Amino acid sequence: MKSLSISTEKLESQENSTLKQIVEDALHSFCRGTHDSTLGCTDYYIDYGDHGYADYIDVAYSDYQDYNDNN
Amino acid sequence: MRRLTLIVKPTLLCNCACRYCITPQKVPTNMMSEESLELLCEKVSNSKIYDCFTFIWHGGEPLLLGVDFYKRVLDIQYRLLGRGNFTNSFQSNCTLIDDDWIDFFKNNMIKVSASLDGDRTSHNINRIKNGKGTFDEVFENIQRLQSVDLFSGVVVVLSKSNVNQTHQFLKFFAANKIPARLNPILPSERVLQNDMDLSIDAIRYADCLIKCFDNWVEGCYNTPDGKPLRIAPLTDIVHNIYSKGKPRLCVFSESCSDDFISINPKGDLYNCGRFCDIEGFKIANIYDKFNSIDTLLEKKKSLTQWNVQSLDSDVCSECEWYSICHRGCPYSSYIFSGQIMERDSFCEGYKKLFTYIYDRLPRDE
C-alpha cells in the first residue's frame, strides 16, 4: 500500500511554502474530529464529485445549530 | 455522527443547453412533488444508521423550481429531520440567481457551487443559453455569492475544448478565489447524437493534471492572499496519499454506496446522481412500502459496489495504488464498458498521476 507519513516538524521545515500549505490544507480541511500524531486524518467526510468543494461541512452542522437556536 | 448525502434532482429540465450535457435532450417535464420530498425526509429520518443529512440540490437546473418551493422544503426538513441535523447546498448553472435567491441563501446559510468551464473563452464554447455563452452572468453571480460568503466553488468539465487552456483559467480562478474541481467529460447521449468528440483519454487527463500540479506547487495558482487555490482532484489525491487508505472523495472511496443516495423527479432512488435514470440501477421508488432508508442498504451495495470477494482474483488486488483509489468510480467503469466490475476507465491516467504526485510530496525519512 502506497502511503506517506509526515510529522509536524518535517512539514514545518518544508522550504517550498506553497507545497507546505497544500499539504496542510489536504490534511486538515476535510477532517472532522482529531488528527493522529502524523497528521493523518482519523475521521473524514466523503465528498460528492459532481459538486463544488464541501468545505461548508466543516462548520455547517454547528453553525446550523446556532442558527436554528437563534431563529 | 454518520452522514448521508442526498443528491436530489427536483427536475431534469434546464434553462441552458450545454453542448455536452449528460441529461438526455428529451426529459420528462415533471417537477418533484412536495409529497415525494416529505416521504424522502420521513424515510431518512427513520434511519438508525444515519443521523445527519446533506442535501445537494442538483439537476437539471434546481433553481428552476423557484424560491418558494425551497422555503417549503425547509419547512419539511425542520419538521421531519429536526434542527441542526441537515444542511443544504446547490449545484447550479448560476444563471437564475437574483436578489430573492441571494436573500434565501443568506437567510438559510445555503452555499452554492457553480458549473463553470474556465474563463470566458473556455466556458462559452460549450456552456450555452439562448445561443450565447453564459460566462458573464455566471461570473457576476459567483461574485454576488462570494460577497455574502455563500460560494463553495466550481465544477469544471474538462474536454478537448478547454483542456489546453487549464493553466490560463486556473490563474483566473486563483485571482478570483474560485476553488475548482476538474472533472473529465464523460460520454453522454447528447454528445453522441451531435457526433461531437470532446472526450479526453486517461493519459491526457493525467498529463493535464500533472502540469497543473507542477504549476500549483510553484505558486502559480496562489490566491491574492497568498494561499494555494484548492484544486480537485489534486487536493484529494494529496489527502489520500497521507490518509492511510481513507480517501475523502467519492470516486476514490471504498464504499460510496454507504454514503450517498439520489432521487429523481419521479421519486426513483439511485445510489448516486450519476446513475440516475439508468436502467437496471433503480433501487426503489420513494412511494414503495418501506419504512426506513436503512432497508435499502443491501440493494444499494449490490447495484454499484464491486464484490469484495472478487478482489483476490482481480487486477486491482496487485495494484500498489489500490488504497488511494479503491478501483475508482463505478459509473466511470460502467459508462465506458457497460460493467461496474471493470476498472475505472481513467485507471492508467490515475496511476501516472499518483506516481508523479507521490514522488514529489514531503515525507518523514
Coordinates of C-alpha atoms in Angstrom, one line a residue, chain B residues 161-308:
Chain B
S161 CA -12.5 22.3 -25.8
N162 CA -10.7 23.6 -22.7
V163 CA -8.0 21.1 -21.7
N164 CA -5.2 23.1 -23.3
Q165 CA -6.4 26.3 -21.5
T166 CA -6.2 24.9 -18.0
H167 CA -3.2 26.9 -16.9
Q168 CA -4.8 30.1 -18.2
F169 CA -8.1 29.6 -16.5
L170 CA -6.7 28.3 -13.2
K171 CA -4.7 31.6 -12.9
F172 CA -8.0 33.4 -13.5
F173 CA -9.7 31.2 -10.8
A174 CA -6.9 31.9 -8.3
A175 CA -7.0 35.6 -8.9
N176 CA -10.8 35.5 -8.2
K177 CA -10.6 32.9 -5.3
I178 CA -12.6 30.3 -7.2
P179 CA -11.9 26.7 -5.9
A180 CA -12.2 24.3 -8.8
R181 CA -13.0 20.6 -9.3
L182 CA -11.6 19.4 -12.6
N183 CA -13.7 16.5 -13.9
P184 CA -13.1 14.8 -17.2
I185 CA -16.0 14.8 -19.6
L186 CA -18.0 11.6 -19.7
P187 CA -19.9 10.2 -22.6
S188 CA -23.5 11.5 -23.0
E189 CA -26.3 10.8 -25.3
R190 CA -26.2 14.5 -26.4
V191 CA -22.5 14.3 -27.4
L192 CA -23.1 11.0 -29.3
Q193 CA -26.2 12.4 -31.1
N194 CA -24.3 15.5 -32.1
D195 CA -21.4 13.5 -33.3
M196 CA -19.0 15.5 -31.2
D197 CA -15.8 14.1 -29.9
L198 CA -15.0 16.2 -26.9
S199 CA -13.5 13.4 -24.9
I200 CA -10.1 13.3 -23.4
D201 CA -8.5 9.9 -22.6
A202 CA -7.0 8.9 -19.3
I203 CA -3.4 9.9 -20.1
R204 CA -4.4 13.3 -21.5
Y205 CA -6.4 13.9 -18.3
A206 CA -3.4 12.8 -16.2
D207 CA -0.9 14.9 -18.2
C208 CA -3.1 18.0 -17.8
L209 CA -3.3 17.4 -14.0
I210 CA 0.4 16.8 -13.8
K211 CA 1.1 20.2 -15.4
C212 CA -1.5 21.7 -13.0
F213 CA 0.3 20.1 -10.1
D214 CA 3.7 21.5 -11.1
N215 CA 2.3 25.0 -11.5
W216 CA 0.3 24.7 -8.3
V217 CA 3.3 23.8 -6.1
E218 CA 5.3 26.6 -7.8
G219 CA 2.7 29.1 -6.5
C220 CA 1.2 29.9 -9.9
Y221 CA -2.3 29.4 -8.5
N222 CA -2.0 31.2 -5.3
T223 CA -4.9 33.5 -4.4
P224 CA -4.4 37.2 -3.7
D225 CA -4.0 36.4 0.0
G226 CA -1.1 34.0 -0.8
K227 CA -2.9 30.7 -0.3
P228 CA -2.8 28.0 -2.9
L229 CA -6.1 27.6 -4.7
R230 CA -8.0 24.4 -3.8
I231 CA -8.0 22.2 -6.9
A232 CA -9.7 18.8 -7.1
P233 CA -8.8 16.1 -7.6
L234 CA -5.2 17.3 -6.7
T235 CA -6.0 18.2 -3.1
D236 CA -7.9 15.0 -2.7
I237 CA -5.0 12.9 -4.1
V238 CA -2.6 14.6 -1.7
H239 CA -5.0 13.9 1.1
N240 CA -5.4 10.2 0.0
I241 CA -1.6 9.7 -0.1
Y242 CA -1.3 10.7 3.6
S243 CA -4.6 9.3 4.8
K244 CA -3.6 5.6 5.0
G245 CA -6.4 4.2 2.9
K246 CA -9.1 6.7 3.9
P247 CA -9.9 8.7 0.8
R248 CA -12.4 11.5 1.1
L249 CA -13.7 11.9 -2.5
C250 CA -16.5 9.6 -3.6
V251 CA -14.7 8.4 -6.7
F252 CA -11.8 7.2 -4.7
S253 CA -13.7 5.8 -1.7
E254 CA -14.1 2.1 -1.0
S255 CA -17.9 2.1 -0.4
C256 CA -19.5 5.2 -1.9
S257 CA -22.9 3.4 -1.8
D258 CA -22.9 3.7 2.0
D259 CA -22.7 7.5 1.9
F260 CA -25.0 8.6 -0.9
I261 CA -28.4 8.3 -2.3
S262 CA -30.0 10.1 -5.2
I263 CA -33.7 10.8 -6.1
N264 CA -35.1 11.9 -9.4
P265 CA -38.3 14.0 -10.0
K266 CA -40.5 10.8 -10.1
G267 CA -39.2 9.7 -6.8
D268 CA -37.0 6.9 -8.1
L269 CA -34.0 6.2 -5.9
Y270 CA -30.4 5.5 -7.1
N271 CA -27.1 5.2 -5.4
C272 CA -25.7 8.3 -6.9
G273 CA -26.7 11.2 -9.2
R274 CA -24.5 9.7 -11.9
F275 CA -26.6 6.6 -12.1
C276 CA -30.0 8.4 -12.1
D277 CA -32.4 7.2 -14.8
I278 CA -30.0 4.4 -16.0
E279 CA -32.0 1.2 -16.5
G280 CA -31.1 -1.5 -14.0
F281 CA -29.8 0.8 -11.3
K282 CA -33.0 1.9 -9.7
I283 CA -33.1 0.8 -6.1
A284 CA -36.7 1.7 -5.3
N285 CA -39.3 4.4 -5.6
I286 CA -39.9 6.6 -2.6
Y287 CA -43.6 5.6 -2.8
D288 CA -42.8 1.9 -2.3
K289 CA -43.7 0.4 1.0
F290 CA -40.6 0.7 3.2
N291 CA -40.2 2.5 6.5
S292 CA -36.6 3.5 6.6
I293 CA -33.8 4.2 4.1
D294 CA -31.8 1.6 6.0
T295 CA -33.7 -1.3 4.4
L296 CA -32.3 -0.3 1.0
L297 CA -28.7 -0.6 2.0
E298 CA -28.1 -4.2 0.8
K299 CA -29.7 -3.5 -2.5
K300 CA -27.7 -0.3 -2.8
K301 CA -24.4 -2.1 -2.3
S302 CA -25.3 -4.9 -4.8
L303 CA -26.0 -2.5 -7.6
T304 CA -22.9 -0.4 -7.8
Q305 CA -20.4 -1.8 -5.4
W306 CA -17.9 -4.4 -6.7
N307 CA -17.8 -7.7 -4.9
V308 CA -15.2 -7.7 -2.2

